[in-house]
Tab-separated table of C-alpha atoms in Angstrom:
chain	number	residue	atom	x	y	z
A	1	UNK	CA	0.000	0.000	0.000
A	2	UNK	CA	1.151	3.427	-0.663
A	3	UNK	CA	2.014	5.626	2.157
A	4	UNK	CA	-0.056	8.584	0.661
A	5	UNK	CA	-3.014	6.015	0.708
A	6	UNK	CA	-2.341	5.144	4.622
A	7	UNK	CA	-2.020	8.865	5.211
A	8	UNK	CA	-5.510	9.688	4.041
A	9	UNK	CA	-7.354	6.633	5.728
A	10	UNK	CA	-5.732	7.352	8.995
A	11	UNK	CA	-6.727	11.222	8.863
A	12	UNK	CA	-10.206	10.127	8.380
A	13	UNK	CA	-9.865	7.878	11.305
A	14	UNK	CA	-8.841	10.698	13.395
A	15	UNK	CA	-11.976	12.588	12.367
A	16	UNK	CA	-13.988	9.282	13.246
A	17	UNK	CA	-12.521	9.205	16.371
A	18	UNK	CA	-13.327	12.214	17.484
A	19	UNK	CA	-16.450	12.309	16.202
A	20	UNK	CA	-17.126	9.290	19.000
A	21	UNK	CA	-15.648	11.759	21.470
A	22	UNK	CA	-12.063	9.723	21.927
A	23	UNK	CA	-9.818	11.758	23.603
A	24	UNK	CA	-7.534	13.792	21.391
A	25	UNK	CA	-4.640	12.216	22.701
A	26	UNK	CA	-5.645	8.657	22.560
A	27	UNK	CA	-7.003	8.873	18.734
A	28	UNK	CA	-3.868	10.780	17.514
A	29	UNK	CA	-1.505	8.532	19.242
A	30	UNK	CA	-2.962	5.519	18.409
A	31	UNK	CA	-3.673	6.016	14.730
A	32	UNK	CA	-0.475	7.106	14.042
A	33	UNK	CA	1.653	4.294	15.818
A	34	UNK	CA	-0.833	2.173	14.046
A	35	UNK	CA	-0.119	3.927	10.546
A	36	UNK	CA	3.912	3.943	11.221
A	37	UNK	CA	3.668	0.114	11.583
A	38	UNK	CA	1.745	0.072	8.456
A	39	UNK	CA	3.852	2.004	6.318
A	40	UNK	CA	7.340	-0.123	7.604
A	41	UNK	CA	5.206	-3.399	7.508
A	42	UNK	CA	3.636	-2.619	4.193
A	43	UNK	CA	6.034	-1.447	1.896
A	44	UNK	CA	4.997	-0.318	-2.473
A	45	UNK	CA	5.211	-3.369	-4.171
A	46	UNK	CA	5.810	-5.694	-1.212
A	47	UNK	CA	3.752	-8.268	1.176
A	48	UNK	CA	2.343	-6.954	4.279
A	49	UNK	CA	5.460	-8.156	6.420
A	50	UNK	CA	4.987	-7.701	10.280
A	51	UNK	CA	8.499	-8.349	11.603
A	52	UNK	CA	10.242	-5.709	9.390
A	53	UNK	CA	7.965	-2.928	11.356
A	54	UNK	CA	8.306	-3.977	14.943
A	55	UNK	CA	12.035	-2.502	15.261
A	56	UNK	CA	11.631	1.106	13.597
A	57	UNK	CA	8.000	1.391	14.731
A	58	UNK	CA	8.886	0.865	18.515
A	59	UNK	CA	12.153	3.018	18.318
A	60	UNK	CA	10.330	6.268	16.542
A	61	UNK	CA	7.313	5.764	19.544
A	62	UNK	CA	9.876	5.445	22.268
A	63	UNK	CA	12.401	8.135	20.992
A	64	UNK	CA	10.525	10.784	19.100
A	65	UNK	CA	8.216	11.618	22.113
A	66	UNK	CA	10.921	11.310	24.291
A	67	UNK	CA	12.961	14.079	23.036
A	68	UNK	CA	10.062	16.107	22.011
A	69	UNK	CA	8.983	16.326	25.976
A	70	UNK	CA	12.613	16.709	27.490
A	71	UNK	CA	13.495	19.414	24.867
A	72	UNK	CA	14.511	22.910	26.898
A	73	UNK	CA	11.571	24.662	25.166
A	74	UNK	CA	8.781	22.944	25.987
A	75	UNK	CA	9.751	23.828	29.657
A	76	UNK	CA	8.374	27.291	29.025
A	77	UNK	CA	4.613	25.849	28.970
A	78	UNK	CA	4.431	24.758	32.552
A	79	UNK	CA	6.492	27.796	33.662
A	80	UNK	CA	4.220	30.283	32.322
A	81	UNK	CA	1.301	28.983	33.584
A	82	UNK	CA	2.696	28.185	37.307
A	83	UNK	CA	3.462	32.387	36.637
A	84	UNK	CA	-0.380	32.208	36.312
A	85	UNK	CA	-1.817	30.640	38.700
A	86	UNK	CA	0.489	32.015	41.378
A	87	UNK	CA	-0.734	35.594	40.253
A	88	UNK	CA	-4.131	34.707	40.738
A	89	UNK	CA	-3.803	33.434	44.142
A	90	UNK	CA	-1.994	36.640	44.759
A	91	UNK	CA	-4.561	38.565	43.771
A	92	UNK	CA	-2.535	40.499	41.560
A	93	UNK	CA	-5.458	39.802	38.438
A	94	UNK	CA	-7.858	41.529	40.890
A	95	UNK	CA	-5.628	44.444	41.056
A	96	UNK	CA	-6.088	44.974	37.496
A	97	UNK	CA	-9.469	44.282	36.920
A	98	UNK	CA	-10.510	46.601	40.025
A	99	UNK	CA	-8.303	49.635	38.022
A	100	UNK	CA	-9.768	48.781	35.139
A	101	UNK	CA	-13.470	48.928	36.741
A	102	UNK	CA	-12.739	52.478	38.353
A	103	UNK	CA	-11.293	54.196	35.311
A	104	UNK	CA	-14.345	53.226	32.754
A	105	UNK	CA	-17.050	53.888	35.417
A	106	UNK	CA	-18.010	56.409	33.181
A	107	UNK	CA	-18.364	54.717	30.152
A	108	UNK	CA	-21.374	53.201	29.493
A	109	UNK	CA	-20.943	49.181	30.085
A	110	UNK	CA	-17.771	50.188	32.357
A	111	UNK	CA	-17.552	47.373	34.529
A	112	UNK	CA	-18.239	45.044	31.390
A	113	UNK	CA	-14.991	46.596	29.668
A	114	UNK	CA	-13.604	46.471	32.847
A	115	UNK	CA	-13.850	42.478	32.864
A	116	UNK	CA	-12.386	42.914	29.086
A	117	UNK	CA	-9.317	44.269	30.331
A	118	UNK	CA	-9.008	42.639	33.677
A	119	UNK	CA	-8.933	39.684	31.158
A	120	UNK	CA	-6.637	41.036	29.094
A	121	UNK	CA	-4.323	41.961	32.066
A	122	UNK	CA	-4.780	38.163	33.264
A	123	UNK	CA	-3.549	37.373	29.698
A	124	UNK	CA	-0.128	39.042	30.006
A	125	UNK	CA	0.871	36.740	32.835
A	126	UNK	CA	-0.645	33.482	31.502
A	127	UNK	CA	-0.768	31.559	28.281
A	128	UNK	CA	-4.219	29.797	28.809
A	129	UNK	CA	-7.340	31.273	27.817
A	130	UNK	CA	-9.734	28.639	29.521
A	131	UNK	CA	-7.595	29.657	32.633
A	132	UNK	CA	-8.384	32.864	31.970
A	133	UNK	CA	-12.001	32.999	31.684
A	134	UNK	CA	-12.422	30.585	35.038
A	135	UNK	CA	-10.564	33.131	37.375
A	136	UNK	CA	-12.036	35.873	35.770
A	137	UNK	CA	-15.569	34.654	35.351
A	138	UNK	CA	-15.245	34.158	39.474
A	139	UNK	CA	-14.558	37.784	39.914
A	140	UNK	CA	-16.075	39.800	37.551
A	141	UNK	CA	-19.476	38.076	36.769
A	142	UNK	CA	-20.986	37.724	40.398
A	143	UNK	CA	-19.892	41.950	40.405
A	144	UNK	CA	-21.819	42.516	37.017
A	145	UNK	CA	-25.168	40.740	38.106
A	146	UNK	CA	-24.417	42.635	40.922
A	147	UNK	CA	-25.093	45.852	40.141
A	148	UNK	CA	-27.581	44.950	37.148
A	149	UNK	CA	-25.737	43.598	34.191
A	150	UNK	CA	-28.216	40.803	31.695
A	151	UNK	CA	-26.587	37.429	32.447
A	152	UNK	CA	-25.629	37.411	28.985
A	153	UNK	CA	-23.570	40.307	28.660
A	154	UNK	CA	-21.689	39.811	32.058
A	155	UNK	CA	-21.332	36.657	30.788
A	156	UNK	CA	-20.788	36.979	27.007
A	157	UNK	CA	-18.185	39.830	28.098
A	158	UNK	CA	-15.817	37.033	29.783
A	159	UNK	CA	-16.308	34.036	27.705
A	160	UNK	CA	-15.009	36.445	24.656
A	161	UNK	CA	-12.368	38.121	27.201
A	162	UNK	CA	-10.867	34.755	27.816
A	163	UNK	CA	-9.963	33.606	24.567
A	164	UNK	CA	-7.011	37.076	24.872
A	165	UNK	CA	-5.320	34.132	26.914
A	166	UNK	CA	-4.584	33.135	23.473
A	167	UNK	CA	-3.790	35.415	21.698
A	168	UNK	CA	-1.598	38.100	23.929
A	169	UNK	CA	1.556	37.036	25.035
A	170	UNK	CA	3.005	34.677	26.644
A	171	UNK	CA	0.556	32.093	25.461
A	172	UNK	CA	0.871	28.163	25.681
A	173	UNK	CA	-0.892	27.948	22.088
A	174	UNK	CA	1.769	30.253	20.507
A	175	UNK	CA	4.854	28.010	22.507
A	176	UNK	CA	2.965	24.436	20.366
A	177	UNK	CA	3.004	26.606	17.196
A	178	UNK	CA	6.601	27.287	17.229
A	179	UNK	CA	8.063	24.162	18.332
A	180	UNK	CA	6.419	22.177	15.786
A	181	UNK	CA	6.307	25.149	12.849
A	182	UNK	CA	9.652	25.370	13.766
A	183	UNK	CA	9.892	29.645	14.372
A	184	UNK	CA	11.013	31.764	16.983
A	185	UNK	CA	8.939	31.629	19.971
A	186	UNK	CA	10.090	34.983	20.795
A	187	UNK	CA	9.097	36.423	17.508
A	188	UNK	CA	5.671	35.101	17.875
A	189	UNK	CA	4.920	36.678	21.303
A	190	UNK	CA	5.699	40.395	19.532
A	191	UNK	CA	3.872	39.025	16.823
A	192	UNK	CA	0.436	38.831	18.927
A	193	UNK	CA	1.133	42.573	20.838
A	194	UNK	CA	-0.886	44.534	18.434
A	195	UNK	CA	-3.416	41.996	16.946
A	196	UNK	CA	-3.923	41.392	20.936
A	197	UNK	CA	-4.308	45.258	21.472
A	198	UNK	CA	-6.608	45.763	18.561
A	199	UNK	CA	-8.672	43.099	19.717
A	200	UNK	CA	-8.843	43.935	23.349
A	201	UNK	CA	-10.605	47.577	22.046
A	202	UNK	CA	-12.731	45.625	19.215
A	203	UNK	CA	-14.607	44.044	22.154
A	204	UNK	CA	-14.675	47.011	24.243
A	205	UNK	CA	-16.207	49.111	20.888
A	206	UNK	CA	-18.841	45.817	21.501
A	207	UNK	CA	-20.260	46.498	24.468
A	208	UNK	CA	-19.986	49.897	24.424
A	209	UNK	CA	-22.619	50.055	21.650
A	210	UNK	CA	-24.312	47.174	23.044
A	211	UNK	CA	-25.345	49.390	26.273
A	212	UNK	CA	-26.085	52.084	24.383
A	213	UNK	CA	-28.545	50.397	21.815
A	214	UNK	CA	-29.933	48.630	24.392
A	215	UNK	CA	-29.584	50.727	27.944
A	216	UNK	CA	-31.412	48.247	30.191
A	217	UNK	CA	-28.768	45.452	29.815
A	218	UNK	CA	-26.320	47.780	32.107
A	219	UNK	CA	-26.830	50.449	34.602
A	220	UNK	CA	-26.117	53.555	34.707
A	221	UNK	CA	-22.273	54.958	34.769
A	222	UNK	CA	-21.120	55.830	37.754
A	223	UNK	CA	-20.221	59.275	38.150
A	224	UNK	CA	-19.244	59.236	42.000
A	225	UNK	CA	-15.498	57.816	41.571
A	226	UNK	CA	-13.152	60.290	42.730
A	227	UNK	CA	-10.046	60.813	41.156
A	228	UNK	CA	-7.885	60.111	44.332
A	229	UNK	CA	-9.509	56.357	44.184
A	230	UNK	CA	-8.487	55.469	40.053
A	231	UNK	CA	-5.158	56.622	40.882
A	232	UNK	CA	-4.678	54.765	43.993
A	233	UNK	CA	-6.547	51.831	41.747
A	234	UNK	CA	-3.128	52.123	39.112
A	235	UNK	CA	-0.580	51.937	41.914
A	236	UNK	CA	-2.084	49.115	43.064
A	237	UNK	CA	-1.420	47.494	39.725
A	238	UNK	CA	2.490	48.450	40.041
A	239	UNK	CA	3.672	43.972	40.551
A	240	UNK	CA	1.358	43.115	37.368
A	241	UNK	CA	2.776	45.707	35.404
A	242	UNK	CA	5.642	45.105	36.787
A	243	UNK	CA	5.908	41.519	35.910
A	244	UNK	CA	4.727	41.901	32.268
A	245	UNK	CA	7.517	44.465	31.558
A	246	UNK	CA	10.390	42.172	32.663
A	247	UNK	CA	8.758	39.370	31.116
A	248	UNK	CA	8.066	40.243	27.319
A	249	UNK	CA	10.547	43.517	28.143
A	250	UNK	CA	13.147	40.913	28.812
A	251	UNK	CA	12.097	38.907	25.336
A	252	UNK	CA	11.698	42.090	23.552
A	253	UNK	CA	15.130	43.804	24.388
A	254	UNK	CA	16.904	40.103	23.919
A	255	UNK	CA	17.992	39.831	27.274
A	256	UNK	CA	16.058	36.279	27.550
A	257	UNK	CA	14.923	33.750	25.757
A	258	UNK	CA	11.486	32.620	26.462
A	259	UNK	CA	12.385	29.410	28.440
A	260	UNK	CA	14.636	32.183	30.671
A	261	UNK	CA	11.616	34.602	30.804
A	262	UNK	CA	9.528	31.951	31.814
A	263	UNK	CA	11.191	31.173	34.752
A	264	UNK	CA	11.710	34.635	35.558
A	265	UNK	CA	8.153	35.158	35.666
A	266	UNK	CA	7.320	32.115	37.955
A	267	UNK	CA	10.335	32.864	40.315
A	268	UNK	CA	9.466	36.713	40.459
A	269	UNK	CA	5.645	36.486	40.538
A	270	UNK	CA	6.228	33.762	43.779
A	271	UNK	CA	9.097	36.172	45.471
A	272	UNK	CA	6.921	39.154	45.148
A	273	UNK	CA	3.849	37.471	46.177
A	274	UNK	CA	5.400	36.248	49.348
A	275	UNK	CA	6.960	39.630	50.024
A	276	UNK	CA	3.858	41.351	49.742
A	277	UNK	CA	2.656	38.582	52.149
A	278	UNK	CA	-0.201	38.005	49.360
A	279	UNK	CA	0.846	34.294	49.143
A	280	UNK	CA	0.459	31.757	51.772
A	281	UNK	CA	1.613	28.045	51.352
A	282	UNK	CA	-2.071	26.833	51.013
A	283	UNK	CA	-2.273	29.316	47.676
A	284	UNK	CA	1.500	27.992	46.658
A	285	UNK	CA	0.184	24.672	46.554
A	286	UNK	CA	-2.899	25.116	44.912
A	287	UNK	CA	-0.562	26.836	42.264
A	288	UNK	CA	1.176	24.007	42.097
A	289	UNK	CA	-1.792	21.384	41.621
A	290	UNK	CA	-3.142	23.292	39.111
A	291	UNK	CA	-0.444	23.958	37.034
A	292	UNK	CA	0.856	19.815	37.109
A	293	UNK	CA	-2.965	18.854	35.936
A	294	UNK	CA	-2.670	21.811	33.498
A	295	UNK	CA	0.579	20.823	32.243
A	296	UNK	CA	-0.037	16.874	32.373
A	297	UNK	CA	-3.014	17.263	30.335
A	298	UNK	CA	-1.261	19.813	27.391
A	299	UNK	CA	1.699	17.307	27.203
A	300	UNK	CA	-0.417	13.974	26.786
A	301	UNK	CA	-1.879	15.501	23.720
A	302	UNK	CA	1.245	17.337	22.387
A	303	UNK	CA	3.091	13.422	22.383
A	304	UNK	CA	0.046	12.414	20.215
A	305	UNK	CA	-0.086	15.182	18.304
A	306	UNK	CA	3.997	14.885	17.594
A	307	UNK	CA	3.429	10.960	16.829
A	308	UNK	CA	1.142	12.431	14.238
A	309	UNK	CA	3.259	15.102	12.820
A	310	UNK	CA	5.817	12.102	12.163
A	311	UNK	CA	3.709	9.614	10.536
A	312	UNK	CA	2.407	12.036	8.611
A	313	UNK	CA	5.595	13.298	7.299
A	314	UNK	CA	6.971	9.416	6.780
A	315	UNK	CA	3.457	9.245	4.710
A	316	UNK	CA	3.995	12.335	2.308
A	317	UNK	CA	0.040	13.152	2.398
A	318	UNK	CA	1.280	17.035	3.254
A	319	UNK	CA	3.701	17.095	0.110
A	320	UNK	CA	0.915	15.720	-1.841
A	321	UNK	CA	-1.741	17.754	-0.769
A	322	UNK	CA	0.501	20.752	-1.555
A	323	UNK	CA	1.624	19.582	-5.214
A	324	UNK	CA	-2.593	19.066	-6.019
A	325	UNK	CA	-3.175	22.765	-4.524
A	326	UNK	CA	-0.447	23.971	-6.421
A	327	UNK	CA	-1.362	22.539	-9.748
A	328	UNK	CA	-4.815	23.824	-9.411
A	329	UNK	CA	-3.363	27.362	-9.723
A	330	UNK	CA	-5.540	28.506	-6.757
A	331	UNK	CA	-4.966	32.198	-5.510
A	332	UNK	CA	-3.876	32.461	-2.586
A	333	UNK	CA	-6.767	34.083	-0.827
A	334	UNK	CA	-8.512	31.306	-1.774
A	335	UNK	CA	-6.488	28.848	-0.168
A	336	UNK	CA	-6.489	31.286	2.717
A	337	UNK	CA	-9.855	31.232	2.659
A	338	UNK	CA	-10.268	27.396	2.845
A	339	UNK	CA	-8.069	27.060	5.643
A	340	UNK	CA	-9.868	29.763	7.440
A	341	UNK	CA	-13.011	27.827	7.195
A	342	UNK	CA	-11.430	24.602	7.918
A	343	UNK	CA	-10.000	25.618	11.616
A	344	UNK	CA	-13.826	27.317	12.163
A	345	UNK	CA	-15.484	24.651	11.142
A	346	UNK	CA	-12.704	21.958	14.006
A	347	UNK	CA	-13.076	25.015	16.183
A	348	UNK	CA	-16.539	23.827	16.685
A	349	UNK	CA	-15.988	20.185	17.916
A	350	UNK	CA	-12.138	19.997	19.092
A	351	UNK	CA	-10.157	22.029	21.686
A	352	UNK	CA	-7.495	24.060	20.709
A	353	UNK	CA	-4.139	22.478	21.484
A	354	UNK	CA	-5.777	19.085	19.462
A	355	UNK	CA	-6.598	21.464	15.927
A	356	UNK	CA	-3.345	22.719	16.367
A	357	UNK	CA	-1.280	19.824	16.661
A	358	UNK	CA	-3.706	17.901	14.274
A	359	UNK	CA	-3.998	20.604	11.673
A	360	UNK	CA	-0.112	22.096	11.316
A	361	UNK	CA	1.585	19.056	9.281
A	362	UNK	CA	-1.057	20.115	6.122
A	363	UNK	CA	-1.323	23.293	6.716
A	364	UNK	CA	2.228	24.336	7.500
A	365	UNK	CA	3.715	23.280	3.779
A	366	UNK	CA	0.954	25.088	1.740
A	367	UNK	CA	1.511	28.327	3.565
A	368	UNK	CA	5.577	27.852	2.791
A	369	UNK	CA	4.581	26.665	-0.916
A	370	UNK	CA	2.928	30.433	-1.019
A	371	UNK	CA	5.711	32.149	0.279
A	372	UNK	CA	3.722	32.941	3.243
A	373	UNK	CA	5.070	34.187	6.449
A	374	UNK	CA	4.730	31.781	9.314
A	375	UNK	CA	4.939	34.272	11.604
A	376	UNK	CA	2.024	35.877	10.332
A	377	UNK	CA	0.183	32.252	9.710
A	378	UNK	CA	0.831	31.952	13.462
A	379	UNK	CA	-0.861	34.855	14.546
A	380	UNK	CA	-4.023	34.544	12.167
A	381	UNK	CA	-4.006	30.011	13.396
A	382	UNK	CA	-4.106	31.334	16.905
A	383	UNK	CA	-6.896	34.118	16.311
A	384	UNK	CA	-8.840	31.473	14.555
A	385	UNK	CA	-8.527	28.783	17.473
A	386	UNK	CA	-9.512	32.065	20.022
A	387	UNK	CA	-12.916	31.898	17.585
A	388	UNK	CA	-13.515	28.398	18.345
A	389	UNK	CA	-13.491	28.583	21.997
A	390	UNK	CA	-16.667	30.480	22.206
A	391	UNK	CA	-18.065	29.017	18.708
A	392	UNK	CA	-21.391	26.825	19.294
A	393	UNK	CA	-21.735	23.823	19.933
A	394	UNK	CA	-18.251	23.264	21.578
A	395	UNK	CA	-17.052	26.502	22.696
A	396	UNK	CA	-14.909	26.040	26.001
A	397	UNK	CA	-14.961	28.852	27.382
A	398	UNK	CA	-18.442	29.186	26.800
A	399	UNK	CA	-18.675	25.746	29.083
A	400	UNK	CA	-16.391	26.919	31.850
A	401	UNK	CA	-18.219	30.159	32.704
A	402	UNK	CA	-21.635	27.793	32.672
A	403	UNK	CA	-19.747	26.079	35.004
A	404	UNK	CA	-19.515	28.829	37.381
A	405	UNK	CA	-22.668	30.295	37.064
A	406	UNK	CA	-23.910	26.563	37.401
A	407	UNK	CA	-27.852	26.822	36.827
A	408	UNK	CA	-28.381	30.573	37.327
A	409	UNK	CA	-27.869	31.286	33.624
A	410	UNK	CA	-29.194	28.953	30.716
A	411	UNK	CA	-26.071	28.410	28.161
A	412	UNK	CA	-28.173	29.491	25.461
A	413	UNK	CA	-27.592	33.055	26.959
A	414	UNK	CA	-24.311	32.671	27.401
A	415	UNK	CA	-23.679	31.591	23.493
A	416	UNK	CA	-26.277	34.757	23.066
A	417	UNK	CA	-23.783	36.900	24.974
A	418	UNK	CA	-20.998	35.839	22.672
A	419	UNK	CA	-23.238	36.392	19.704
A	420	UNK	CA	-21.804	40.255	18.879
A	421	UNK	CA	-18.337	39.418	19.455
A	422	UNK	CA	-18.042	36.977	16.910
A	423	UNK	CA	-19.202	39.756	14.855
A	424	UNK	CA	-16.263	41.797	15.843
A	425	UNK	CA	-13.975	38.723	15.705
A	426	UNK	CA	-14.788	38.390	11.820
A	427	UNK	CA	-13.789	41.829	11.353
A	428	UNK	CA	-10.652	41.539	13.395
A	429	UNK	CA	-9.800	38.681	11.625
A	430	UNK	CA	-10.225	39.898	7.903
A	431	UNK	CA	-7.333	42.860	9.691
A	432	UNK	CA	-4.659	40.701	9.951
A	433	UNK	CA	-5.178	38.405	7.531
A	434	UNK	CA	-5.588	41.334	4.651
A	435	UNK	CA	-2.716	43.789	6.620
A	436	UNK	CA	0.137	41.413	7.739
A	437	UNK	CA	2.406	44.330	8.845
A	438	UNK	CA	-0.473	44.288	11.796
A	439	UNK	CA	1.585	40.889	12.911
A	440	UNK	CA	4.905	41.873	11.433
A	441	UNK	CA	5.635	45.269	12.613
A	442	UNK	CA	7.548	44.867	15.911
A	443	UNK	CA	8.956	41.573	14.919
A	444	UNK	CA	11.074	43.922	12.414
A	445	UNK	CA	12.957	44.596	15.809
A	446	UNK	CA	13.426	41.381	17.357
C-alpha cells in the first residue's frame, strides 16, 4: 500500500474518532503508531510483512516523544502557567481588573470593559485562555449581576475576554506553534502585541454600543469615583505591570529567551507574592496542583499530536496535498480562505491544542509553498482557534463560565452573549489576515 493512501485513511480515522468523542490524545496517538507500523510493515510493491515494522515502529514511539517532551523549550509551557496561577492566588489579576473597573465607570458598560481588560491583564501573565475565563468569570461576573448587568452580557463579556489568553503574550498555544512550525517563539509573542491590542478595544467598541442600543442590559455609569480612588486603583497594579515588563521587556530587548523569561516570571511572581505577604503556602500549593494537571493534560496531547506530525511526514500526504493545490493554480486568498473555514469549522468540535497539533503538518507546507510568512500564519491560526473557543456547539470557554454560574444562567444566553463578538472577531480577523504588517511590525525589531 502506498504511504499517501495510509495517510488519508488514517486522517479520516482521526476525524472518526473524534467524532465518537475519543480523547484527542488517545485517537492521535494511536492512529499514528498504528499507521507507522503500516507504512514499515507494508512497503509499495511488497507483502504486508509484520516483523520488518516492529524494530523502527517501537524506536520512533519510544524516541521521538521522548525528546520532544525533554526538549529545553517545551519547559516554558508549565512555567508560564505556574506564573499564572500564582498571580491569581496573589490577587494580583484583581488588582487589574478593580483599576480597570474604576477608570471606565463612566463609560457606558464600564464594569463590562472592565472584565475585558481585567482579562486582558490576566492574559499578560498566563498563556491559557480557559484559565483565563475561570478566574475571571469568578470575579467579575458575580460583580456585574451585581449591580444589574443581563446574564448574557456579564457573561458573554468574559467568555469572549478569555480567549485574549490566546492570543496576547506569553501564550501556551503560541509556545505548540513554534516548536512544531519550527519559528522563533520569541518572535511570535511580539507578533500577537498589536493583533492582541486591537482586539482587546474591538470588544470594548462591543459592548460599548451594546449598552447604548440597548440601555437596560447595564446600569447607569457611575459618576461618584473620585479621582484620588483610580489613581490609587493604578498603583495598586504596580507587581502586574511590573511583571509583564520584565517578562516580554526581557524577550523584547533580547535579554532572555522565552524558556529564561519563563522562569523569571514564575520565580518573580512567587518572590513578590510572598513579600507582599499576598501568598500563603495553602495558595503555593494550589498553584502548584493546578499547574501539574494543566501541564499533564497539554503534554499527553502534544506526544500524540507529535506521533502524528511524524507519521504524517513518513506518509507524504502534506507534500501531496501541496503539489494538487499547487497545480490547481488557486490564488492564494482562496487557499487562505479554505483554511480559514477549515480551523472554524474543528473550532466547533475539538479544543485548541488538538486542531493545532492535528492541523499544522497540512497546513504548515501550503503556507511555505505560497511564500507565506509563518509568523504571520501563526498569529491569524491562533486568532482562529480564540474563535472556536466560544463558537457553538463546543465553545470552552463558553462551558467553563456555565460552570460557574452553574444553573443561574441557561447556556443558550451565554452563546447569546458571545453572539456580537463573533461579529467583531470576523472583522478583526479579515485585519490581519488582509494587513500582515499588523503581525509583522515589531517583529522587524526582534
Amino acid at each position: 500500500m502506498e504511504p499517501f493512501q495510509v495517510g488519508v485513511y488514517a486522517l479520516i480515522a482521526v476525524l472518526v474518532l473524534l467524532a465518537n468523542r475519543v480523547p484527542i490524545a488517545a485517537a492521535l496517538g494511536v492512529v499514528a503508531s498504528i499507521g507507522i507500523f503500516v507504512i514499515f510493515a507494508w512497503r509499495p510493491g511488497r507483502e504486508f510483512t509484520a516483523e520488518y515494522a516492529v524494530q523502527p515502529t517501537l524506536s520512533l514511539i519510544a524516541n521521538s516523544p521522548y525528546a520532544f517532551i525533554t526538549s529545553s523549550t517545551l519547559s516554558t509551557v508549565p512555567l508560564f502557567i505556574l506564573m499564572g496561577h500564582l498571580a491569581y492566588e496573589a490577587g494580583f489579576t484583581t488588582d487589574i481588573y478593580r483599576a480597570a473597573r474604576l477608570w471606565l465607570s463612566r463609560l457606558p458598560g464600564g464594569l463590562a470593559m472592565a472584565s475585558v481588560v481585567g482579562c486582558g491583564g490576566f492574559s499578560a501573565i498566563t498563556g491559557s485562555s480557559v484559565a483565563c475565563a475561570a478566574a475571571m468569570g469568578r470575579i467579575a461576573i458575580p460583580e456585574m449581576l451585581r449591580f444589574g448587568y443581563a446574564p448574557s452580557l456579564a457573561t458573554g463579556t468574559v467568555a469572549i475576554g478569555g480567549t485574549l489568553g490566546s492570543l496576547i503574550p506569553p501564550s501556551v498555544l503560541f509556545i505548540l506553534y513554534g516548536i512544531f512550525a519550527e519559528q522563533s517563539i520569541a518572535r511570535l509573542f511580539i507578533a500577537a502585541i498589536i493583533p492582541g491590542v486591537i482586539s482587546l478595544l474591538a470588544y470594548m467598541l462591543v459592548i460599548y454600543f451594546w449598552v447604548k442600543m440597548r440601555p437596560e442590559v447595564a446600569p447607569q455609569p457611575d459618576e461618584t469615583i473620585s479621582r484620588e480612588a483610580r489613581l490609587k486603583s493604578l498603583l495598586d497594579c504596580w507587581a502586574i505591570l511590573a511583571l509583564f515588563v520584565v517578562v516580554i521587556g526581557g524577550i523584547y530587548i533580547g535579554l532572555f529567551t522565552p524558556t529564561e523569561a519563563a522562569g523569571v516570571g514564575a520565580s518573580a511572581t512567587l518572590i513578590l507574592g510572598l513579600l507582599l505577604g499576598r501568598l500563603k503556602t495553602d495558595g503555593v500549593l494550589r498553584a502548584l496542583k493546578e499547574s501539574v494537571f494543566q501541564t499533564s493534560m497539554i503534554f499527553v496531547i502534544a506526544i500524540g499530536g507529535k506521533l502524528f506530525v511524524n507519521f504524517i511526514a513518513l506518509t507524504g500526504l502534506a507534500n501531496e496535498i501541496t503539489f494538487w493545490i499547487e497545480s490547481t493554480d488557486a490564488s492564494m486568498f482562496v487557499v487562505i480562505g479554505l483554511i480559514v473555514v477549515m480551523y472554524i469549522f474543528l473550532g466547533m468540535f475539538l479544543d485548541p491544542i488538538g486542531i493545532i497539533l492535528l492541523s499544522l503538518p497540512l497546513t504548515i507546507p501550503i503556507v511555505e509553498a505560497y511564500g507565506l510568512s509563518l509568523i504571520w500564519f501563526g498569529v491569524v491560526v491562533v486568532k482562529l482557534l480564540e474563535i472556536g473557543l466560544v463558537t457553538p456547539p463546543i465553545g470552552l470557554n463558553v462551558f467553563v463560565i456555565k460552570s460557574i454560574v452553574d444553573k443561574t444562567i441557561k447556556l443558550e444566553s451565554i452563546f447569546k452573549g458571545v453572539g456580537l463578538f463573533l461579529v467583531a472577531e470576523v472583522f478583526v480577523l479579515a485585519l490581519i489576515i488582509c494587513v500582515p504588517a499588523f503581525s509583522l511590525l515589531l517583529t522587524a525589531f526582534v
